[in-house]
XYZ file of C-alpha atoms in Angstrom:
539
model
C 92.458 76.828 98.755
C 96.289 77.583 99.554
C 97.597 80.968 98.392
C 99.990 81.268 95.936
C 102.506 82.756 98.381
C 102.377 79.154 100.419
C 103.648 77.091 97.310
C 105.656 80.671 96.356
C 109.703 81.018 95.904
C 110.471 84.238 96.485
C 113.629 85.756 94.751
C 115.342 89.370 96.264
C 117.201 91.127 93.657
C 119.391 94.154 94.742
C 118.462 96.447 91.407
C 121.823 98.004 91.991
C 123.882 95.334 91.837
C 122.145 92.921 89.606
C 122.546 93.620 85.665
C 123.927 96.692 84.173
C 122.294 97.206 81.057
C 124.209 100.667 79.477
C 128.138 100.608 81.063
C 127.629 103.412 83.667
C 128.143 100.859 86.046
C 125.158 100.612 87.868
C 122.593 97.801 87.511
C 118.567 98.783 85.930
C 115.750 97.376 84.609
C 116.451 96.808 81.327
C 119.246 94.279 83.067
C 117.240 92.721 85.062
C 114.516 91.959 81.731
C 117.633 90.354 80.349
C 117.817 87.767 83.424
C 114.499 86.456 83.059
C 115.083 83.494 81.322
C 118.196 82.748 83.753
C 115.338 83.109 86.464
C 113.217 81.357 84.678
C 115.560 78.316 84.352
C 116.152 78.220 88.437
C 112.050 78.047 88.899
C 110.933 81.050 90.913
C 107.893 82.110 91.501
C 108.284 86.164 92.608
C 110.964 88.743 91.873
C 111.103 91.115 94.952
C 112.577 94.537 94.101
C 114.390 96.423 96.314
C 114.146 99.908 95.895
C 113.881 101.787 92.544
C 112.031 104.674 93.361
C 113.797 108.258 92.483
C 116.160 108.901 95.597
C 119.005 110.703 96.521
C 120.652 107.690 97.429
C 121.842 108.663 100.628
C 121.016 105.021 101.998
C 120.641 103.177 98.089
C 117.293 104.049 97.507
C 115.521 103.210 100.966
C 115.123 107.508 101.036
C 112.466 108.142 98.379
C 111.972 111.206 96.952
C 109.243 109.841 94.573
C 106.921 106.635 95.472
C 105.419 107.121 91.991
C 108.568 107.409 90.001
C 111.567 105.672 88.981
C 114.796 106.520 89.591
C 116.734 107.562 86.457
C 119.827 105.797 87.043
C 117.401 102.642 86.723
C 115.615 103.216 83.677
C 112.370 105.107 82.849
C 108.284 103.596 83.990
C 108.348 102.275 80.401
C 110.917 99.894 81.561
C 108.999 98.486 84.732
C 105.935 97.776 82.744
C 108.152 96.017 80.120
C 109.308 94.054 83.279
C 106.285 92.848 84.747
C 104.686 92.204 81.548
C 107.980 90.152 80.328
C 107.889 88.873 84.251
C 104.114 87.856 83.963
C 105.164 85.515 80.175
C 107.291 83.610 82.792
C 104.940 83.263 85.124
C 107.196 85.222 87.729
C 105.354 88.250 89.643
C 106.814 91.366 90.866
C 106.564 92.873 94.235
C 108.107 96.043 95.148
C 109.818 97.407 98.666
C 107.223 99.468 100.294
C 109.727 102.242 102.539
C 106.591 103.727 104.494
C 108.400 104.217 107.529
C 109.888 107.599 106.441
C 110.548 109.249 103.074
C 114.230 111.289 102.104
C 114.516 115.024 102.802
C 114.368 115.611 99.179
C 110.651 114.268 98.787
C 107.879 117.384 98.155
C 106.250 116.436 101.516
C 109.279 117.016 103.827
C 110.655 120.148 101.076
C 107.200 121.599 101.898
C 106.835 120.414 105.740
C 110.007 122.160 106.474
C 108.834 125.613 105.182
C 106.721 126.388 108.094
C 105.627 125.063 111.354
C 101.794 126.329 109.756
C 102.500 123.732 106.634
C 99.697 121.784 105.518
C 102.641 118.683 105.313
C 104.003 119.672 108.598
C 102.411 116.696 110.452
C 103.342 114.607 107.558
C 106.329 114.430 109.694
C 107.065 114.229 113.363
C 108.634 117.310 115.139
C 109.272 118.404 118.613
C 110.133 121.586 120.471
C 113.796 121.823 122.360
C 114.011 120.523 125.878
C 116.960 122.638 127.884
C 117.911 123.662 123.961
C 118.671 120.310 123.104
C 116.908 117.052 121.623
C 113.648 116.265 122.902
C 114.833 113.074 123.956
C 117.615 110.321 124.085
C 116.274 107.924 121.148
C 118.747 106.971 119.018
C 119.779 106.440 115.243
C 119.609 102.867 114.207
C 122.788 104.672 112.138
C 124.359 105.996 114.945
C 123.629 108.973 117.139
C 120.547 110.779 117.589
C 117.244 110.273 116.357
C 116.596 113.825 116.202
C 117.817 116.347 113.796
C 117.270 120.266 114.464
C 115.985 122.300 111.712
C 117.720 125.729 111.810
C 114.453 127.338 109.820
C 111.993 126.257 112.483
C 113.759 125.879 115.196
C 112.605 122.566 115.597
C 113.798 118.809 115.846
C 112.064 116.381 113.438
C 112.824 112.771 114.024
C 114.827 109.877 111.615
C 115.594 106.620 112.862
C 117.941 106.142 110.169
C 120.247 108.804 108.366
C 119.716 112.575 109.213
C 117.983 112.594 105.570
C 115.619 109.801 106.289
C 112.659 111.936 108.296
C 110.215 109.307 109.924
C 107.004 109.751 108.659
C 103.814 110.875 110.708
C 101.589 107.725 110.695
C 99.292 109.069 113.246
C 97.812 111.653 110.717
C 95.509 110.498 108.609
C 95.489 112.602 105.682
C 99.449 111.201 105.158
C 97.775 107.290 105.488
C 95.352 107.883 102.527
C 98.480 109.180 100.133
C 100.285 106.317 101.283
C 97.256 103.508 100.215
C 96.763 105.562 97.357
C 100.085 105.039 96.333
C 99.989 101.257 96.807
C 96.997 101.135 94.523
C 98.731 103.153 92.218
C 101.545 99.825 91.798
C 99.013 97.294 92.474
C 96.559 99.116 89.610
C 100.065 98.631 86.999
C 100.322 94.857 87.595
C 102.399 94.479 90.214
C 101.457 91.372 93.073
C 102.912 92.239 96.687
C 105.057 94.358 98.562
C 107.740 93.607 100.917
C 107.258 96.216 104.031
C 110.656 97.794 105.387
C 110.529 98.263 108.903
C 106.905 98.307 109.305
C 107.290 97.954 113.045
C 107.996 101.179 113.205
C 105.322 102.650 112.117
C 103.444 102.834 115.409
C 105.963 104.693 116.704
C 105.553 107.081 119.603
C 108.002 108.920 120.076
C 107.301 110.948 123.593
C 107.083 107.280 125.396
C 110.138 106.440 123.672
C 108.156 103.321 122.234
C 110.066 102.494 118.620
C 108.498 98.824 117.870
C 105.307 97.855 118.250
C 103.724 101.013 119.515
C 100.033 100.598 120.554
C 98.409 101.797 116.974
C 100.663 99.211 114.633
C 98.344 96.555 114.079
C 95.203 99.251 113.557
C 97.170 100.877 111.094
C 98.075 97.295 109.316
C 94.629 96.946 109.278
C 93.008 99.881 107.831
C 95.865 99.181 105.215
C 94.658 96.111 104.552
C 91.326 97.311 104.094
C 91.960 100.573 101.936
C 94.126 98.521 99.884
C 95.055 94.397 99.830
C 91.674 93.153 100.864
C 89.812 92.437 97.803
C 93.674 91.789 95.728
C 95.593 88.706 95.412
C 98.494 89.445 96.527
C 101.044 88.623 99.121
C 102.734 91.172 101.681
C 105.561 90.409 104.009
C 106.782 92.902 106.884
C 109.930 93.267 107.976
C 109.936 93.087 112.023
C 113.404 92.972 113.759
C 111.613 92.901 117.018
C 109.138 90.093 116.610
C 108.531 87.296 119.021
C 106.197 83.959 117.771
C 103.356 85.518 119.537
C 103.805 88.872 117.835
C 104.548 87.532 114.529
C 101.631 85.363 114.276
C 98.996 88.983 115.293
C 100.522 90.114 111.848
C 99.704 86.660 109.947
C 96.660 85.319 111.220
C 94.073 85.761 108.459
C 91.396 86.767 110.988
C 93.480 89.476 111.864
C 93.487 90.974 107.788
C 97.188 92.075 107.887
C 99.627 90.484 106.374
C 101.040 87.234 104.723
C 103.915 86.873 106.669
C 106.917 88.753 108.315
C 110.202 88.117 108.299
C 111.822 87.699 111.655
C 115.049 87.773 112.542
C 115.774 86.088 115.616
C 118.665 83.369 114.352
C 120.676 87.185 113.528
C 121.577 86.751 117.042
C 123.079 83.817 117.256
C 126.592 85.784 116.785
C 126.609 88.873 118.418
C 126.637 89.031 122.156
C 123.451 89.259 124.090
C 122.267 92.882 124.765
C 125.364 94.479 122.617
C 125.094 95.285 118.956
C 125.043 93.281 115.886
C 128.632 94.598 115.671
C 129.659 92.651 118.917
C 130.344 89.262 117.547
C 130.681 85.652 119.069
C 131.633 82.679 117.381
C 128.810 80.850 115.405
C 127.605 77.723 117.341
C 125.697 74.900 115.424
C 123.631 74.069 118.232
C 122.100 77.747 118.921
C 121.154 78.169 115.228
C 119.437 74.187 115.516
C 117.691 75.731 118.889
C 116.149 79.185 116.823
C 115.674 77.062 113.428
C 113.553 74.237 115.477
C 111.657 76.954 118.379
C 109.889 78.867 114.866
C 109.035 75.559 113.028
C 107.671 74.161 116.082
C 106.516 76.806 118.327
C 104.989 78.826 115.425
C 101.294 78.664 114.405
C 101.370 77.509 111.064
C 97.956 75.878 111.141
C 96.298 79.958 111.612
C 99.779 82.174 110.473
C 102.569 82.282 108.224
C 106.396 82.476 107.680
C 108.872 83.208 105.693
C 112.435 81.632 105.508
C 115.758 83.023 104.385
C 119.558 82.838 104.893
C 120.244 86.354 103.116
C 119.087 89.816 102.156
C 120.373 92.972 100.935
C 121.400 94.178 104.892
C 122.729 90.461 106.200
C 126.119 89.182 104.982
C 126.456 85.612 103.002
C 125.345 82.796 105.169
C 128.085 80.611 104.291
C 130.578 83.234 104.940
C 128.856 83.466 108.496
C 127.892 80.397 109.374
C 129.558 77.609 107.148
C 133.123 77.314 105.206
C 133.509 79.801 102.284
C 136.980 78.179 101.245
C 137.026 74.740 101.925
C 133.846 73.263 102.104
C 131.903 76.473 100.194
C 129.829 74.154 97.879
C 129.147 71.605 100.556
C 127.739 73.820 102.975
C 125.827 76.609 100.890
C 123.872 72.997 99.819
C 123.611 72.316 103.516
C 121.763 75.778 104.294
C 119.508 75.025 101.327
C 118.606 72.349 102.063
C 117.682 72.785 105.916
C 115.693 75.569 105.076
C 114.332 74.810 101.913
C 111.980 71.985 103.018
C 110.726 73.689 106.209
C 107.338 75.565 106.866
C 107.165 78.825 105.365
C 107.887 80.615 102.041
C 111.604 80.734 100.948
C 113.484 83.730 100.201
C 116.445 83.540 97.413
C 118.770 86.491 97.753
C 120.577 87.251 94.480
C 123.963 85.263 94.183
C 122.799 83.151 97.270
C 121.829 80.146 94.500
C 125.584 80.342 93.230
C 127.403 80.393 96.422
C 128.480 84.022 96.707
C 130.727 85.126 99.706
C 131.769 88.048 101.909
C 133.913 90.436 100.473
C 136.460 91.385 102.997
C 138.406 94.837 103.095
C 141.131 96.452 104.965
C 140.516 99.523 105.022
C 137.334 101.937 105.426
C 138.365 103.822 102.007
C 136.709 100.553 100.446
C 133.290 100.708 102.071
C 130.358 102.236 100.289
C 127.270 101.049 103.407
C 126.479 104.473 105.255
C 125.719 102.176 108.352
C 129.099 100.841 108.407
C 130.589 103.898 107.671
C 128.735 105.432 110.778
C 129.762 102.494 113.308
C 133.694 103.095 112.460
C 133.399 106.867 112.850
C 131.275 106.052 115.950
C 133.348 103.627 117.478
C 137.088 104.712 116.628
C 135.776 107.958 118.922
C 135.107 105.509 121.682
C 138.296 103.906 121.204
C 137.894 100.985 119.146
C 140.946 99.525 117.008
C 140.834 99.871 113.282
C 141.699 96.494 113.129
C 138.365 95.307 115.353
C 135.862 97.520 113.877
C 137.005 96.309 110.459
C 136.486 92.928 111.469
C 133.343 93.735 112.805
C 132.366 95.140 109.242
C 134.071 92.210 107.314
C 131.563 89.993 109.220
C 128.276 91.822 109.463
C 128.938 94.732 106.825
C 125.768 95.061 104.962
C 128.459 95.883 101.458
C 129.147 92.040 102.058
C 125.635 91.227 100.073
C 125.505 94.496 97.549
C 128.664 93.350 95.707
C 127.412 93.162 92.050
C 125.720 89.911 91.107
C 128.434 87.140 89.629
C 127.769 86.232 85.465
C 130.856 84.908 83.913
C 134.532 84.963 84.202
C 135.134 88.003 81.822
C 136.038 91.033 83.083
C 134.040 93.036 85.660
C 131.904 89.396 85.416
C 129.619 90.036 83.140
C 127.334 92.542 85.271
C 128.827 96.148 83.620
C 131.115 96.926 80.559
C 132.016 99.682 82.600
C 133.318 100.345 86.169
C 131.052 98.728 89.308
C 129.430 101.155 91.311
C 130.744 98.951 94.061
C 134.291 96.602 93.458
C 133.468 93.053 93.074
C 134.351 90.299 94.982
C 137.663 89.106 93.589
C 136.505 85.356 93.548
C 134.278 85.838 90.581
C 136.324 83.827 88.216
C 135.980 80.599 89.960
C 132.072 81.792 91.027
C 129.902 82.912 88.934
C 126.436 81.553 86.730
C 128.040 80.567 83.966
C 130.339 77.918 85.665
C 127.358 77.232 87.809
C 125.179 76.493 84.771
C 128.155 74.108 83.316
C 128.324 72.256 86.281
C 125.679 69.645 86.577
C 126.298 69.564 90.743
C 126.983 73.236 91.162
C 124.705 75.156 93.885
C 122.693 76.367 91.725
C 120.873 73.482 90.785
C 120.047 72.122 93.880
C 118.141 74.926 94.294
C 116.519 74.508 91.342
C 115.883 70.951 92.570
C 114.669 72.369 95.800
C 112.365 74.447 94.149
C 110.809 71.893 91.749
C 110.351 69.439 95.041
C 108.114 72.350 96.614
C 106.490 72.619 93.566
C 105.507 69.384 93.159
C 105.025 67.830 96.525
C 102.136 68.929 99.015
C 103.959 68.051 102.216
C 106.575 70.654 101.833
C 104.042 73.455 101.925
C 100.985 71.747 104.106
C 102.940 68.593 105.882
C 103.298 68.589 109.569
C 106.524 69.229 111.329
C 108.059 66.825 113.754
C 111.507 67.518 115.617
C 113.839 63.777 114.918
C 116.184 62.522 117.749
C 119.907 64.367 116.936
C 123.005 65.533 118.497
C 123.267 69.266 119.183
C 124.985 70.053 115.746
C 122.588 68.401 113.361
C 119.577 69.329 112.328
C 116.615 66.767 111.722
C 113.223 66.695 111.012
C 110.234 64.984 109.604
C 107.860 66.007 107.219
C 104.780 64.609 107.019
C 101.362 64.722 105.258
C 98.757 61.901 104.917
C 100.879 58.347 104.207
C 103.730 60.449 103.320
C 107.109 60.650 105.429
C 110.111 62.754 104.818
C 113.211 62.798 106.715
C 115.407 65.865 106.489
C 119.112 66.035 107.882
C 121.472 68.471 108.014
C 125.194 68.718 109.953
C 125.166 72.708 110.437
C 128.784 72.345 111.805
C 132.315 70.424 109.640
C 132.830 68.416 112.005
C 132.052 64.431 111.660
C 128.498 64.198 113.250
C 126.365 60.337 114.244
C 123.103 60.181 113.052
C 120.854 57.138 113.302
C 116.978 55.917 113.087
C 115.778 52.529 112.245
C 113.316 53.753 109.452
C 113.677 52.131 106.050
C 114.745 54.568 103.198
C 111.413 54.436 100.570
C 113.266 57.235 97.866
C 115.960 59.143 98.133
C 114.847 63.218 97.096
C 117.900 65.419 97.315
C 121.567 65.112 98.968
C 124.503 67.263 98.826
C 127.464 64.300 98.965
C 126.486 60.783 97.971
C 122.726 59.453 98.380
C 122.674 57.246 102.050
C 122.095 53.826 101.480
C 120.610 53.331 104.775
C 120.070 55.477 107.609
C 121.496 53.007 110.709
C 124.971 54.702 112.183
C 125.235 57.434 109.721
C 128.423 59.524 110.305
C 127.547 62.629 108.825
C 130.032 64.581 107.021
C 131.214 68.060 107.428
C 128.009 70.039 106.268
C 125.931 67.111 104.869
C 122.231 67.127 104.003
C 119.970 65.397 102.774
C 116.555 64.963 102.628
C 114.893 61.009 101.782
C 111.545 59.763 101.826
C 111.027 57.055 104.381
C 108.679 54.262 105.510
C 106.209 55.061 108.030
């Protein structure tokens, strides 16, 4: 029988930025109850939740202070069982972020741990002696600088891979694993159906080799987490693994392997930056080198023994059609495009909030206006080196993670609908024109062909379980063949605006979804700027 998770759509709300519910500005539960129906309407399947544990906030909520509490500024635990029993009426489950890579400085475990070197929650967390009276070693922050952070009480470093208050966690200790599963079963036990795992790579970390990713215990601990926890439950789980190649990605998916669903991988994020710089060293987008990373994980990938996910955006990438399309001119054409493409691939889809209307980047001129630690970080990093204002703020205009956290667009009234108050973060200016409530007017807006996209998974076995065959194309469009049984679909997608040719002598059978006018035959197509479509043919 095919999991749930196969046939799933998966929608990522940013709790922050999604529905105010009180005027202080800041979105909560009780807002995001209120978007049900709205969710409801579009088809999903699964709310992912990012973040809404209590937390300082140093880095929006991925720094926990309590896994088994919410934070305030979201609403109280009365409010997230209202929401996944309101949730579960609509037939929409919850899953929650699981941050097990490292906790904030503010949790009990690290308040205690940092009391003594004799603390029974010392080896919660991972310290290390001075070399020469300076860091153990040269690993760095994924936030800039060191890794390591010396404690003036101790006289020891601990180590953070993100912000100076994000201590990594101790994974090799056992006693910390149990909490951890016991905390998961705590969620699980309340009704929630999955959890999306931040960073999970890291948690076989060893430090002392300077191995980050994929140390040599991260698949035994996956696996005694399966077991303590997911093994007997019906529910799905999906790591995030910036390092993964298709032969690691399918250890962590393969059902004889009692891990995970799926990951998500991120190799198409490299399309534009340059090869072995940073994400903030950018190179134009090229159609062709997105077709070539799209195509190698649909066909390379073992979807017969593993899973996948698929998605454009999330809370720390900035809006695909910003990035990678036409955000002025061709903005409705082209966020169809991406939809399309991906939509009716192999894999479970991702929705990231605002994606399903079209929302852009937000650019800014000035570092005064950003509110992502990371970014922050990079300028103050970089202007030391001797970096322009002017080219690190186009490096955050493009990749800024702020780009996606700009509050979630409802109407045209003022602050759109999301607060009757001020926006924790400013909006993007562009709300008026694009926003749900035009979308919903507007029989060809964006957001219904996703909706469409979602009802054709829904409803049609070969999206989920039909092969996948590469068609003949020119380096800018992207075509494929889905097939299952009798059945034949033809997908086709010009990832670039310019004119593209595209041409097979198969007979059309039924036309499914397009994002300009249905083709009347597919001999000598030329493609327009950012067309899709997807058409059942004739075998």
């Amino acid at each position: 029988m095919t999991p749930w998770w196969k046939k799933a759509v998966i929608y990522q709300i940013y709790p922050k930025s999604f529905q105010d519910s009180n005027g202080d500005g800041i979105g909560d539960l009780p807002g995001i109850i209120s978007r049900l129906d709205y969710l409801q309407k579009l088809g999903i399947d699964a709310i992912w939740l990012s973040p809404i544990y209590k937390s300082p906030g140093i880095d929006n909520g991925y720094d926990i202070a309590d896994y088994e509490a919410i934070d305030p500024q979201y609403g109280t635990m009365a409010d997230m069982k209202k929401l996944i029993l309101e949730a579960k009426k609509r037939n929409i489950r919850i899953i929650m972020d699981l941050v097990v890579n490292h906790t904030s400085d503010q949790h009990p475990w690290f308040i205690e741990a940092k009391k003594s070197t004799n603390s029974p929650y010392r080896d919660f967390y991972i310290w290390r002696n001075p070399v020469n009276n300076h860091e153990p070693n040269n690993l760095k922050s994924d936030f800039s600088g060191s890794a390591w952070k010396f404690d003036q009480g101790t006289g020891q470093y601990y180590l953070h891979f993100f912000a100076p208050q994000q201590p990594d966690l101790n994974w090799q200790n056992p006693r910390l694993r149990q909490k951890i599963y016991d905390m998961m079963n705590f969620w699980l036990d309340m009704g929630i159906e999955g959890f999306r795992m931040d960073v999970i790579e890291l948690i076989g970390k060893d430090p002392d080799k300077k191995i980050r990713e994929n140390g040599p215990k991260l698949h035994t601990y996956l696996q005694e987490m399966n077991q303590a926890v997911l093994a007997n439950r019906d529910v799905v789980t999906v790591g995030e693994t910036w390092s993964a190649t298709i032969d690691s990605a399918k250890k962590y998916s393969d059902p004889e392997q009692h891990e995970l669903s799926m990951i998500f991988q991120f190799e198409n994020q490299n399309i534009d930056k340059q090869p072995g710089k940073s994400k903030w060293d950018l190179k134009p987008y090229k159609a062709s080198n997105l077709k070539e990373v799209l195509l190698k994980w649909q066909i390379e990938f073992d979807y017969e023994h593993a899973w996948n996910s698929l998605f454009w955006e999330n809370h720390d990438i900035p809006r695909v059609i910003s990035r990678w399309g036409n955000d002025s001119k061709y903005r409705v054409q082209s966020a169809k495009m991406f939809a399309i493409a991906l939509h009716l691939m192999r894999g479970t889809p991702y929705i990231y909030n605002g994606e399903e209307i079209g929302m852009t980047n937000c650019p800014i001129n000035d570092i005064s206006e950003v509110e992502d630690l990371e970014s922050i970080n990079m300028y103050n990093e970089r202007l030391s080196q001797g970096y322009s204002k002017a080219e690190i703020i186009k490096s955050i205009n493009a990749k800024g993670r702020d780009n996606a956290r700009r509050p979630m667009q409802w109407s045209k009234e003022a602050s759109s609908g999301f607060t009757s108050g001020k926006p924790w973060l400013a909006l993007n200016s562009n709300y008026k024109e694009i926003n749900v409530q035009a979308a919903l007017m507007d029989p060809q807006s964006i957001f219904y062909t996703y909706q469409h996209l979602i009802k054709l998974r829904h409803e049609n076995k070969i999206v989920v379980s039909g092969s996948f065959i590469t068609a003949i194309s020119s380096p800018n469009v992207l075509a494929y063949y889905r097939e299952l049984n009798d059945q034949c679909w033809l997908i086709v997608a010009n990832l670039s605006e310019n004119e593209e040719h595209f041409s097979t002598s198969a007979e059309i059978k039924q036309f499914l979804i397009s994002n300009y006018s249905a083709p009347q035959s597919l001999d000598n197509i030329v493609l327009r700027p950012y067309e899709a479509f997807a058409v059942e043919i004739i075998k």
